[in-house]
Tab-separated table of N, CA and C in Angstrom:
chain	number	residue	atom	x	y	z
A	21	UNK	N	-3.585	17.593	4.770
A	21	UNK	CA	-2.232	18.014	4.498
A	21	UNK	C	-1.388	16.825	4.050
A	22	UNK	N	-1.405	15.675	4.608
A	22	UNK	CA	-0.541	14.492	4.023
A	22	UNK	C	-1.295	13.633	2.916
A	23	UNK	N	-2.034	14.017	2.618
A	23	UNK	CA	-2.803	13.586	1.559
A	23	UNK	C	-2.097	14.305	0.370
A	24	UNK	N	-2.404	15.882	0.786
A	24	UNK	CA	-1.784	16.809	-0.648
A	24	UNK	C	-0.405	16.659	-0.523
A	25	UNK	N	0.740	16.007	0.538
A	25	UNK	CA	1.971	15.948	0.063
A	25	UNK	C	2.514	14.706	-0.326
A	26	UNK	N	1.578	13.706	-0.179
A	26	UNK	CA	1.939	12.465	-1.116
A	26	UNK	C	1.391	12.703	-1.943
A	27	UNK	N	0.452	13.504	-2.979
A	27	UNK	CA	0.242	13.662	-3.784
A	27	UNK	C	1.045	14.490	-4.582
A	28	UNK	N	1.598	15.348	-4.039
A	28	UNK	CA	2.264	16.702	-4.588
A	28	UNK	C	3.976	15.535	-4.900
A	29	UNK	N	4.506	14.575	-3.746
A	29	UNK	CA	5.611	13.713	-3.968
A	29	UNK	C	5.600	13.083	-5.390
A	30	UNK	N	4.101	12.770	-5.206
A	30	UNK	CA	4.167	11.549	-6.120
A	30	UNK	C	4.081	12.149	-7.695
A	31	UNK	N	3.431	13.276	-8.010
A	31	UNK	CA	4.170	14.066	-8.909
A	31	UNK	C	5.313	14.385	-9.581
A	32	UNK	N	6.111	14.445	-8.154
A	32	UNK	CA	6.941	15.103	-8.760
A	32	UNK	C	8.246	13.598	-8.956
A	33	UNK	N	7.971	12.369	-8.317
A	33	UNK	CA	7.961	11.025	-8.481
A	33	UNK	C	8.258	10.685	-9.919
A	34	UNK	N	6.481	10.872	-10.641
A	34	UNK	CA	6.532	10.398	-11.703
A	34	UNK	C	7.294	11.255	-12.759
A	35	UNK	N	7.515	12.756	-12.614
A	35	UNK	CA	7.967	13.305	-13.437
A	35	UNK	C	9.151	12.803	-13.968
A	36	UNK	N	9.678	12.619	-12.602
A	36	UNK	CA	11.781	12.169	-12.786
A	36	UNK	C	11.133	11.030	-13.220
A	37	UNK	N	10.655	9.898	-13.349
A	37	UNK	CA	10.387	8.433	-13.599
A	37	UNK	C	10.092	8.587	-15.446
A	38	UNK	N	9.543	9.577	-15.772
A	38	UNK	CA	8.535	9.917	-16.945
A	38	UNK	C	9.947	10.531	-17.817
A	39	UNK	N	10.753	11.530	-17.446
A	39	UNK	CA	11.797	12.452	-18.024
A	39	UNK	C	13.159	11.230	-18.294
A	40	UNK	N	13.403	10.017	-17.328
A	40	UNK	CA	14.207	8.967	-17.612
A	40	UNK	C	13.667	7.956	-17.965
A	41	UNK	N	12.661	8.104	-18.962
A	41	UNK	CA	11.677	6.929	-19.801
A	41	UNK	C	12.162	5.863	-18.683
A	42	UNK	N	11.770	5.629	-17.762
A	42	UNK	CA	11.736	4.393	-16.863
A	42	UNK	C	10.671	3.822	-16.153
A	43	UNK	N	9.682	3.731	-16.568
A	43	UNK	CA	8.531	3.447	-16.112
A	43	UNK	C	8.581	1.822	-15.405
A	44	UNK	N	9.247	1.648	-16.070
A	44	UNK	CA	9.583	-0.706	-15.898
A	44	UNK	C	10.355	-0.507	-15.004
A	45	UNK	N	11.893	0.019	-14.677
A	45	UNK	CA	12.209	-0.244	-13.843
A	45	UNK	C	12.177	0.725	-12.083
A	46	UNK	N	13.207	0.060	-11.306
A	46	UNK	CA	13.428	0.890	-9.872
A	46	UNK	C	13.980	1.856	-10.533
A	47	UNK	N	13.433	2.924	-10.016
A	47	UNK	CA	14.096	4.513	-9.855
A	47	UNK	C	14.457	4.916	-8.650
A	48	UNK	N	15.488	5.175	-8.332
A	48	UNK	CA	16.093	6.197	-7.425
A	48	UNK	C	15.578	7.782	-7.601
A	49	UNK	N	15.240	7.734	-6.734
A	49	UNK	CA	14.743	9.631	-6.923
A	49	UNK	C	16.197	10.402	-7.156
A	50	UNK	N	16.423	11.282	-8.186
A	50	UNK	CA	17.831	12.290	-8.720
A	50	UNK	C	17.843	13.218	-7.404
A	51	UNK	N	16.473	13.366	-6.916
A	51	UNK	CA	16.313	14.101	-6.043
A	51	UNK	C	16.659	13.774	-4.587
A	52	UNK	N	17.463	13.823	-3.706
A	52	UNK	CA	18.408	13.129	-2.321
A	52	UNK	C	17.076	12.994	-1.472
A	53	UNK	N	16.248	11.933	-1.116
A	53	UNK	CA	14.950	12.218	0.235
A	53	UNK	C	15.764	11.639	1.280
A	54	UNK	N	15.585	11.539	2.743
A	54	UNK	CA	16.209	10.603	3.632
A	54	UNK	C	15.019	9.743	3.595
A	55	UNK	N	15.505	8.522	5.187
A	55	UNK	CA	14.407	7.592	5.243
A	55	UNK	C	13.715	8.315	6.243
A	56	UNK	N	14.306	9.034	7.150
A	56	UNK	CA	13.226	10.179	8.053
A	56	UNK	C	12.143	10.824	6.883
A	57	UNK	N	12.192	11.044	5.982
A	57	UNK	CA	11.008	11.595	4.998
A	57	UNK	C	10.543	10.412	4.399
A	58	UNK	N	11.238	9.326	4.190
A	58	UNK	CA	9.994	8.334	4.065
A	58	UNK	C	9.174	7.598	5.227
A	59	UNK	N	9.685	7.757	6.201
A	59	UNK	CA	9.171	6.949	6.899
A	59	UNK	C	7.920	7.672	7.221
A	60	UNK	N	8.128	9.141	7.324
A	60	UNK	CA	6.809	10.409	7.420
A	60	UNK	C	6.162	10.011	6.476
A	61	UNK	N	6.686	9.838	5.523
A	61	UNK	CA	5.742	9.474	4.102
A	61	UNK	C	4.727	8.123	4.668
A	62	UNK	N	5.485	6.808	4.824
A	62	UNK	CA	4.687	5.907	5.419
A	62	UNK	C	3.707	6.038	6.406
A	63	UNK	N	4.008	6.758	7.578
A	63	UNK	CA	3.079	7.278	8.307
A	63	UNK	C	2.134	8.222	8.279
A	64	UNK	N	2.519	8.686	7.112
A	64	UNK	CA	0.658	9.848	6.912
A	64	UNK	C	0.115	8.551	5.859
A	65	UNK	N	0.170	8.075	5.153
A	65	UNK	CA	-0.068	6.585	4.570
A	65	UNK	C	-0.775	6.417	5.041
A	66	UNK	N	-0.062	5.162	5.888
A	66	UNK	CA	-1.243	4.809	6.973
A	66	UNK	C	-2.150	5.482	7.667
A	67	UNK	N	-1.624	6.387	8.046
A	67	UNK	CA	-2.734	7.430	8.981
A	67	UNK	C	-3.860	7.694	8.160
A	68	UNK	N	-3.528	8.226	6.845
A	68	UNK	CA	-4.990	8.021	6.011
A	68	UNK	C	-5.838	6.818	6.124
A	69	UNK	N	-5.098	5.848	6.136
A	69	UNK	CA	-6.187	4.565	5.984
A	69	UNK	C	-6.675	4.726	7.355
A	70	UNK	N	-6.086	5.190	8.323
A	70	UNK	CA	-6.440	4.920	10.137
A	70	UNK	C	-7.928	5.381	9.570
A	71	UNK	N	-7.919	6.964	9.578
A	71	UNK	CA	-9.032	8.012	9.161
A	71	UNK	C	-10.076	7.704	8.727
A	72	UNK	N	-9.574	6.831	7.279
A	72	UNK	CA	-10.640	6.088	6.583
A	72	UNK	C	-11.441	5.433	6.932
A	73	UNK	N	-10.839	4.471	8.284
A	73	UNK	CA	-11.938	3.638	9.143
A	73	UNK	C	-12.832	4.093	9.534
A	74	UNK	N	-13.043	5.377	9.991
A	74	UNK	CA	-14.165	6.049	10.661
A	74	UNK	C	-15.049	6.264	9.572
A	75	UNK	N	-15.165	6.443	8.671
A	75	UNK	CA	-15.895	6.334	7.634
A	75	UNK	C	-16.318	4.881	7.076
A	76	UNK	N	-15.717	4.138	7.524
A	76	UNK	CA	-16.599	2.723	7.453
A	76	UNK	C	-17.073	2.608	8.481
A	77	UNK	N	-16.894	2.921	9.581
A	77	UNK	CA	-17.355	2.393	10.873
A	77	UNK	C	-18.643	2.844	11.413
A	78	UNK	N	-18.817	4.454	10.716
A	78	UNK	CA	-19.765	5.232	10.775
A	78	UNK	C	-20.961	4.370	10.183
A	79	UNK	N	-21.047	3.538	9.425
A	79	UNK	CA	-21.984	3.223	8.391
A	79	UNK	C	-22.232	4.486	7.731
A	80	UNK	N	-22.840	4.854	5.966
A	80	UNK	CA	-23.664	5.941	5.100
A	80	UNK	C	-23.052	5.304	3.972
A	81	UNK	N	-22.171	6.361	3.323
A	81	UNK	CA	-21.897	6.201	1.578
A	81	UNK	C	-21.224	5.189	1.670
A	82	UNK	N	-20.510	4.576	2.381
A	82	UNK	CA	-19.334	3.768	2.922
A	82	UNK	C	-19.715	2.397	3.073
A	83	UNK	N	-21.155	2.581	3.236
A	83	UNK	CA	-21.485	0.827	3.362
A	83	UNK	C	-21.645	0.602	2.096
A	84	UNK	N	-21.440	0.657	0.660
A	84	UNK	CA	-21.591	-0.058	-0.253
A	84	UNK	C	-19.846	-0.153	-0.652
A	85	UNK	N	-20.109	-1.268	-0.423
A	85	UNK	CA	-18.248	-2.105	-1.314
A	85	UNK	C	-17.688	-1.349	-2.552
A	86	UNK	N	-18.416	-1.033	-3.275
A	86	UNK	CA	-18.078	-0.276	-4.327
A	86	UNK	C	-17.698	1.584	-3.918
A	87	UNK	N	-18.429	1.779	-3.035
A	87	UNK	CA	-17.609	3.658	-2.977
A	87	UNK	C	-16.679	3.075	-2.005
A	88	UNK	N	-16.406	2.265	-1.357
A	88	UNK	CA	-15.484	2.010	-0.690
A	88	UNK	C	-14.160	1.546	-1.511
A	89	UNK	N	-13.975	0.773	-2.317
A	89	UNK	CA	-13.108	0.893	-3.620
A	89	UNK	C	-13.069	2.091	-4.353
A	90	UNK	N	-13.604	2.963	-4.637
A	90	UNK	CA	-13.821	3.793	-5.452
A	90	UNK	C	-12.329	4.708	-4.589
A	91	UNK	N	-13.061	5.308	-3.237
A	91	UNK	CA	-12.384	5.876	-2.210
A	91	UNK	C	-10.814	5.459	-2.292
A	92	UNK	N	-10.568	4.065	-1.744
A	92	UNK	CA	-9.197	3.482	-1.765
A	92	UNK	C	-8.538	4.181	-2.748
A	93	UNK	N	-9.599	3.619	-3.923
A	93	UNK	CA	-8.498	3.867	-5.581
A	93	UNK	C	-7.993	5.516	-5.587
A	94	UNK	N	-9.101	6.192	-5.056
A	94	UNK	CA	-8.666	7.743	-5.405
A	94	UNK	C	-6.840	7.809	-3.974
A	95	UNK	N	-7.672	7.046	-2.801
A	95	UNK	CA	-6.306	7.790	-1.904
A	95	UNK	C	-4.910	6.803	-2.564
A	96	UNK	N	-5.057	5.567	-3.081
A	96	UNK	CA	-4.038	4.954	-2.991
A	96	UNK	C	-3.589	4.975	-4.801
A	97	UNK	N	-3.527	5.961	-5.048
A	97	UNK	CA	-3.872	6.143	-6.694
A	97	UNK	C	-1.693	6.624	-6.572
A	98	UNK	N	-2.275	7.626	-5.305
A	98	UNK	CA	-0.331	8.731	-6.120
A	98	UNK	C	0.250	7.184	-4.955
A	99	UNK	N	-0.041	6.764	-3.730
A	99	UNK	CA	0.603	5.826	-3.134
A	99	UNK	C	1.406	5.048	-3.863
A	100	UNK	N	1.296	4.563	-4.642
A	100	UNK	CA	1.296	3.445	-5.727
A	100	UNK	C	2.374	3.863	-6.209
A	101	UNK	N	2.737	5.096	-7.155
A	101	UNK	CA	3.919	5.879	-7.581
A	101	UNK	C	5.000	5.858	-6.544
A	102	UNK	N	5.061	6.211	-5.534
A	102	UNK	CA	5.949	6.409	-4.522
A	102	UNK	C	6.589	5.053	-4.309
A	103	UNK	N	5.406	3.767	-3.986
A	103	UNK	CA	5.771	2.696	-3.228
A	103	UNK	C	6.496	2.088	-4.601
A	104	UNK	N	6.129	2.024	-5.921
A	104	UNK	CA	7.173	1.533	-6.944
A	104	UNK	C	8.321	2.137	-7.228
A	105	UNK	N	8.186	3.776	-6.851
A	105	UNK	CA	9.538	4.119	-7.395
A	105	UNK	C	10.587	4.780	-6.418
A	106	UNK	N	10.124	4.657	-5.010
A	106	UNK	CA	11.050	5.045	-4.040
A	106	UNK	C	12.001	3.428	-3.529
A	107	UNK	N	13.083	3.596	-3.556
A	107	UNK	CA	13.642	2.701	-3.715
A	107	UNK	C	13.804	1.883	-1.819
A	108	UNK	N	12.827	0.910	-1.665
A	108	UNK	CA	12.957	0.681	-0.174
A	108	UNK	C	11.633	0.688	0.358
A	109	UNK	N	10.775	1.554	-0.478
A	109	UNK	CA	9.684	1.801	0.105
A	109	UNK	C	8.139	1.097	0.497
A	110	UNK	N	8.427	0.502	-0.634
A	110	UNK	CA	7.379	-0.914	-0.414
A	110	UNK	C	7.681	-2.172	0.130
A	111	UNK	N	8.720	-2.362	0.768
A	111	UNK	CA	9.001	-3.011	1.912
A	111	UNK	C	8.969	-2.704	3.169
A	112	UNK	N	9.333	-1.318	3.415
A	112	UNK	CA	9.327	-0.780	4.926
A	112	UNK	C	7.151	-0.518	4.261
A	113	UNK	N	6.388	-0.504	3.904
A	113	UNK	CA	5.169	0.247	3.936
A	113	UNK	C	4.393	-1.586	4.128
A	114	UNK	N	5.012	-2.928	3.308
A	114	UNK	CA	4.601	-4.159	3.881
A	114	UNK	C	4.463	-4.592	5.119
A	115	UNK	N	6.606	-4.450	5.343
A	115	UNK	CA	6.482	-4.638	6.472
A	115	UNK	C	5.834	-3.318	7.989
A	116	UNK	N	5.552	-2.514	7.816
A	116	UNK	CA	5.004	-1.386	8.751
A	116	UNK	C	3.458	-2.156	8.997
A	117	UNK	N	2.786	-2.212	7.737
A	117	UNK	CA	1.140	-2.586	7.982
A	117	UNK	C	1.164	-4.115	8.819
A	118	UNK	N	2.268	-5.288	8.599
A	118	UNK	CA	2.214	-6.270	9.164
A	118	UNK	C	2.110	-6.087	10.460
A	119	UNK	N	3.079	-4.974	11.239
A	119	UNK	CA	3.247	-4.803	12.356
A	119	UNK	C	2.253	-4.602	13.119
A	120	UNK	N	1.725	-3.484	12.525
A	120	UNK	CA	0.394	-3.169	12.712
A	120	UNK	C	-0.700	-3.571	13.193
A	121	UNK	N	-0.979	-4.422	11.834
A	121	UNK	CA	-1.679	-5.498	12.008
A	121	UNK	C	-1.488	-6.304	12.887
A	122	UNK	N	-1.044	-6.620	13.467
A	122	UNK	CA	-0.190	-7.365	14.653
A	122	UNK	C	-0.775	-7.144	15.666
A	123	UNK	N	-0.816	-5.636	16.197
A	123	UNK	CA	-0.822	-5.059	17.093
A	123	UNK	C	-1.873	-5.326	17.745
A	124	UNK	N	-2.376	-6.026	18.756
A	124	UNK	CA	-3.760	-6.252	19.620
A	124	UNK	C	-4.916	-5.236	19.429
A	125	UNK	N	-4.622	-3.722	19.543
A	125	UNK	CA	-5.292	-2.800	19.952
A	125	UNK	C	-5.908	-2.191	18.236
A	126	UNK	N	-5.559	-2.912	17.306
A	126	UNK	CA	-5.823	-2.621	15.905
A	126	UNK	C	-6.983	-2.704	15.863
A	127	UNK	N	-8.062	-1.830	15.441
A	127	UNK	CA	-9.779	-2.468	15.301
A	127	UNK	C	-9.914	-2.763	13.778
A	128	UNK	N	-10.542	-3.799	14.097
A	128	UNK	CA	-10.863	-4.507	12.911
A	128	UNK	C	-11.084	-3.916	11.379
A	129	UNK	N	-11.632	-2.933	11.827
A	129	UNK	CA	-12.077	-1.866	10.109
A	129	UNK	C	-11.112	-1.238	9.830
A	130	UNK	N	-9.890	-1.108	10.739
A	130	UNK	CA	-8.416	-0.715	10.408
A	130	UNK	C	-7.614	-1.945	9.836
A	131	UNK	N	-7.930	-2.751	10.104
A	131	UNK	CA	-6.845	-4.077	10.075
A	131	UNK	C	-8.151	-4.547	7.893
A	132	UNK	N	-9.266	-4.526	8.292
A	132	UNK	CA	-9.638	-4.610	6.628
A	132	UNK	C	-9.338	-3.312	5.656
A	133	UNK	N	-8.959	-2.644	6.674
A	133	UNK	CA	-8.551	-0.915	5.364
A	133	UNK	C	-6.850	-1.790	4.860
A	134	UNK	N	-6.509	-1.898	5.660
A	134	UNK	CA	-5.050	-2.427	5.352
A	134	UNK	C	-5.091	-3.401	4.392
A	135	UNK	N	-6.030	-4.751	5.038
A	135	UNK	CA	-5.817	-5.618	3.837
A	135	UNK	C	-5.868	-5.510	2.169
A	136	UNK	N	-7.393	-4.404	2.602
A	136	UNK	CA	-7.905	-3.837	1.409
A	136	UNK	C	-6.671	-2.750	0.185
A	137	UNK	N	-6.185	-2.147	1.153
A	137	UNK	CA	-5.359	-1.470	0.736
A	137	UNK	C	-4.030	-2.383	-0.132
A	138	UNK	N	-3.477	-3.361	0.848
A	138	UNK	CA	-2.282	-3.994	0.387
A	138	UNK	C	-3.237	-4.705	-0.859
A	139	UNK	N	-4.234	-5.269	-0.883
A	139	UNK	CA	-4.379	-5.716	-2.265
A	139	UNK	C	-4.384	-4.998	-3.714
A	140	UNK	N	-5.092	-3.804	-3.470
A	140	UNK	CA	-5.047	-2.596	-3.820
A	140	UNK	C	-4.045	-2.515	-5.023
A	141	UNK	N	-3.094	-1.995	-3.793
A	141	UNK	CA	-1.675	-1.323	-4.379
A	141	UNK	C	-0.988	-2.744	-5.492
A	142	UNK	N	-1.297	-4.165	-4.824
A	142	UNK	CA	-0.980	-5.366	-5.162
A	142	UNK	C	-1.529	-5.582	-6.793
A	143	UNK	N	-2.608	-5.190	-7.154
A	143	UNK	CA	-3.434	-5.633	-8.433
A	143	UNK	C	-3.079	-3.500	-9.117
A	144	UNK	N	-2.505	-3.247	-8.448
A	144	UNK	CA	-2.506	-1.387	-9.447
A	144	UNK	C	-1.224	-1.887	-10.518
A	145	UNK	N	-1.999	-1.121	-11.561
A	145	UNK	CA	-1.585	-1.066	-13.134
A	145	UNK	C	-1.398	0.063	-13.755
A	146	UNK	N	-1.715	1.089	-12.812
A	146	UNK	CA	-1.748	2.602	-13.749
A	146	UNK	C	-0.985	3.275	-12.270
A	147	UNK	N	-0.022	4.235	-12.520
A	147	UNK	CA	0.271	3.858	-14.082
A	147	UNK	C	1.302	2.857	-14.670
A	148	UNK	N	1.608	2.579	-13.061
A	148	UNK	CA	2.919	1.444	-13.274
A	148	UNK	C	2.423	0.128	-12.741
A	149	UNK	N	2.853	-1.328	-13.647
A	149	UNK	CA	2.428	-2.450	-12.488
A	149	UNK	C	3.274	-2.744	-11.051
A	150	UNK	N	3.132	-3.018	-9.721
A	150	UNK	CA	3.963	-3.194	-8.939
A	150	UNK	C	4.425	-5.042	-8.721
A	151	UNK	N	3.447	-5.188	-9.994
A	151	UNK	CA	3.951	-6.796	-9.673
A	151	UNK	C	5.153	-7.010	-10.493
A	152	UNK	N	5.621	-6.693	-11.432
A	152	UNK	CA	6.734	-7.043	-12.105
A	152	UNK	C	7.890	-6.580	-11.110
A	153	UNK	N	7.742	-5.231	-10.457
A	153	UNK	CA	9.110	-5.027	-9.422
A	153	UNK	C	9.140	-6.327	-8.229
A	154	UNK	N	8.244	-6.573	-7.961
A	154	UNK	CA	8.365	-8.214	-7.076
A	154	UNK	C	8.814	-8.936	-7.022
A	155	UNK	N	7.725	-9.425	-8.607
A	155	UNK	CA	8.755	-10.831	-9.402
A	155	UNK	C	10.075	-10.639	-9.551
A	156	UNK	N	10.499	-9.496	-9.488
A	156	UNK	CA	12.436	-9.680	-10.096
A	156	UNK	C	13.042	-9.181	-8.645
A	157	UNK	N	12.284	-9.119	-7.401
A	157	UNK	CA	13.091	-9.462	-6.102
A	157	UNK	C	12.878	-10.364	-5.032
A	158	UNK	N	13.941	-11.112	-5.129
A	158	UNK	CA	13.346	-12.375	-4.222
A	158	UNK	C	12.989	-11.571	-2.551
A	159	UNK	N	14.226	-10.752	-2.397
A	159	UNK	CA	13.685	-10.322	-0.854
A	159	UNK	C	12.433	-9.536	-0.548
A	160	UNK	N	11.699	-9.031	-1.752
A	160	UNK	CA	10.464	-8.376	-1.869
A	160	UNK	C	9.408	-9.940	-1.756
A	161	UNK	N	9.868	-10.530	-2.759
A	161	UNK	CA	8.846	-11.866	-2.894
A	161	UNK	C	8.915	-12.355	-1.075
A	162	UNK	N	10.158	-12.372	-1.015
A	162	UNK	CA	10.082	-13.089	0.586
A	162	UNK	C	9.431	-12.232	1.782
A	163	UNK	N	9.408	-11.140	2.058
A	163	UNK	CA	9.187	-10.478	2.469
A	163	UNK	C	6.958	-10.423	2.426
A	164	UNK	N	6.499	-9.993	0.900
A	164	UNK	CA	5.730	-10.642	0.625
A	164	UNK	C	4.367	-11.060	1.552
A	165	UNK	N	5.454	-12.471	1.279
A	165	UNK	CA	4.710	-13.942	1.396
A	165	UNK	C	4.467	-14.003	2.979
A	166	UNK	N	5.292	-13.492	3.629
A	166	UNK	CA	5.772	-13.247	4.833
A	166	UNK	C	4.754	-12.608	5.677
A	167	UNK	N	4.416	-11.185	5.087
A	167	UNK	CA	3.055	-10.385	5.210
A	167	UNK	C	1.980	-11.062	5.314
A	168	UNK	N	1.893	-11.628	4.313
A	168	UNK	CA	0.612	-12.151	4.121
A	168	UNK	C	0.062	-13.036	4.883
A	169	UNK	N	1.212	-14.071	4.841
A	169	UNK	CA	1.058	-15.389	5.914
A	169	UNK	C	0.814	-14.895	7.402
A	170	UNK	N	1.414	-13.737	7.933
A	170	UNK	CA	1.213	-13.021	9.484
A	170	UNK	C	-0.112	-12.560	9.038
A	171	UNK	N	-0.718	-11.791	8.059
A	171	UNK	CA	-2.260	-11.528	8.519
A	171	UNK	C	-2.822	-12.001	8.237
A	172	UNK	N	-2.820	-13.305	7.546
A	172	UNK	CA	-3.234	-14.639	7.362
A	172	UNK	C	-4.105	-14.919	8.735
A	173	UNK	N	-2.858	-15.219	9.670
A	173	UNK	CA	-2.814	-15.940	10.907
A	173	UNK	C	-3.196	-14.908	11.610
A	174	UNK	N	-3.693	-13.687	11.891
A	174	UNK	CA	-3.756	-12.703	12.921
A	174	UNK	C	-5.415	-12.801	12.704
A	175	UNK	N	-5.852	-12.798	11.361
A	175	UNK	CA	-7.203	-12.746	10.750
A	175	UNK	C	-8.114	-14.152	10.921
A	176	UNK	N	-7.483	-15.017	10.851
A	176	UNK	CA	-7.990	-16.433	10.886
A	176	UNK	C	-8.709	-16.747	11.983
A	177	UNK	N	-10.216	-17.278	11.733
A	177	UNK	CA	-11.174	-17.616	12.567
A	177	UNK	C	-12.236	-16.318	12.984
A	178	UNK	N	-12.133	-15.151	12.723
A	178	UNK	CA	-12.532	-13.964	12.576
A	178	UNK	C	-13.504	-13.759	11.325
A	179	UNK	N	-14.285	-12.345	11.849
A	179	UNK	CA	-15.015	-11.920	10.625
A	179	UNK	C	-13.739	-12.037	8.737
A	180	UNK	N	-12.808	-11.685	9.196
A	180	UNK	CA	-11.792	-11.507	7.757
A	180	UNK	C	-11.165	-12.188	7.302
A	181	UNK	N	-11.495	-13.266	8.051
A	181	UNK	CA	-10.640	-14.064	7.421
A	181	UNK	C	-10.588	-14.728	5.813
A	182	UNK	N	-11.631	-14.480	5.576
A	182	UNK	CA	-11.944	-14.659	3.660
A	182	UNK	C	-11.170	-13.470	3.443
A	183	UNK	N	-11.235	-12.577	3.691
A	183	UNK	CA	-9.814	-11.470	3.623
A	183	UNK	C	-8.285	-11.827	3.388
A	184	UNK	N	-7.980	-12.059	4.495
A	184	UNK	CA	-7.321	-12.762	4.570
A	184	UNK	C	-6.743	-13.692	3.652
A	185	UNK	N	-7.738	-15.212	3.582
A	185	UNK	CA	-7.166	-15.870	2.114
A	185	UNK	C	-7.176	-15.326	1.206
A	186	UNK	N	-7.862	-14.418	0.604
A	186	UNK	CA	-8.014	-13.867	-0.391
A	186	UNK	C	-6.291	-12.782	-0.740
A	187	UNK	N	-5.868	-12.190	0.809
A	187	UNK	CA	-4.552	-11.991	0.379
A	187	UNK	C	-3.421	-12.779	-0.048
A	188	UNK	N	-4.041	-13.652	0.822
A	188	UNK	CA	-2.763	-15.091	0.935
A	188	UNK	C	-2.684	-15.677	-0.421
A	189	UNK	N	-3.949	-15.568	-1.036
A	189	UNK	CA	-3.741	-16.657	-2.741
A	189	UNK	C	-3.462	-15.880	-3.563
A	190	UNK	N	-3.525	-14.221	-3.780
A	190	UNK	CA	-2.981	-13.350	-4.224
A	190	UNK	C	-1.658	-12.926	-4.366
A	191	UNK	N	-0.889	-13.141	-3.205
A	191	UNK	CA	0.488	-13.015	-3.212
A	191	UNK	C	0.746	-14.198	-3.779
A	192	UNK	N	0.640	-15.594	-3.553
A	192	UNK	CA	0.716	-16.420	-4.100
A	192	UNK	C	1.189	-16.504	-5.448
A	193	UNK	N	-0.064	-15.801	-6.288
A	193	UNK	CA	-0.087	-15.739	-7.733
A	193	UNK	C	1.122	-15.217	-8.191
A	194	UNK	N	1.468	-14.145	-7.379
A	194	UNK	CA	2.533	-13.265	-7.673
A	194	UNK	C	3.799	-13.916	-7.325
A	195	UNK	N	4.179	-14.145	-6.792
A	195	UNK	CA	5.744	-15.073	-6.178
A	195	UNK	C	5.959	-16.255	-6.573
């Protein structure tokens, strides 16, 4: 069910984004959402990725790196729409996974769905890039760097931590 309504959002997302030729910049939805509906939005988000873990954790189709990207790309495909063009939203969805991540009781194949994910959304180009909305906000850039550096340090000395750097020199590139 929160799968088909960030999908069904993100539709209707790109439409208003597509109908005010604005693809480059922030869009405000014409349409009034509160942050109580985004924040639901953020949390079936994540909750997908929670889900997802069990399917890595299981070991089968899931142990090859590649359907495991494949997977991401399909769930974090409409994500991507929302988090560029809801105005707020890819900061509260940074900062939410940092927290997260944070959190002691996080298991590990949750805490690499995340990383995996934030890179994800980080390198997506279709249909919009999310790195140009970055570059032109410093409190996004700060914010960021910020992320990264906390699961940097939460990951470090651990199986993920090549994860980890690998986020850390990524944001990098970008800021």
């Amino acid at each position: 069910k929160g799968r088909a309504a960030i999908s069904i959002l993100s539709a209707f997302t790109w439409d208003d984004v597509l109908s005010h030729n604005s693809a480059d910049d922030e869009l405000v939805l014409s349409t009034v959402l509160d942050d109580k509906l985004d924040q639901l939005l953020l949390n079936s988000i994540l909750s997908l990725c929670e889900v997802s873990s069990n399917f890595w954790s299981k070991g089968s189709y899931f142990d090859d790196a590649e359907s495991q990207q494949l997977y991401l790309a399909k769930l974090l495909g409409p994500v991507a729409v929302l988090l560029r063009h809801r105005k707020g939203m890819l900061k509260q969805f940074l900062e939410t996974v940092s927290k997260r991540v944070g959190t002691q009781n996080t298991s590990e194949t949750v805490v690499e769905i995340y990383i995996k994910a934030i890179l994800m959304i980080l390198k997506s180009k279709d249909p919009v890039p999310i790195t140009s909305m970055i570059q032109q906000s410093d409190d996004l850039q700060k914010v960021l760097l910020s992320v990264a550096k906390s699961i940097e340090t939460v990951v470090s000395g651990g199986p993920l931590a090549h994860l980890g750097g690998k986020l850390q020199h990524h944001v990098k590139t970008i800021c």
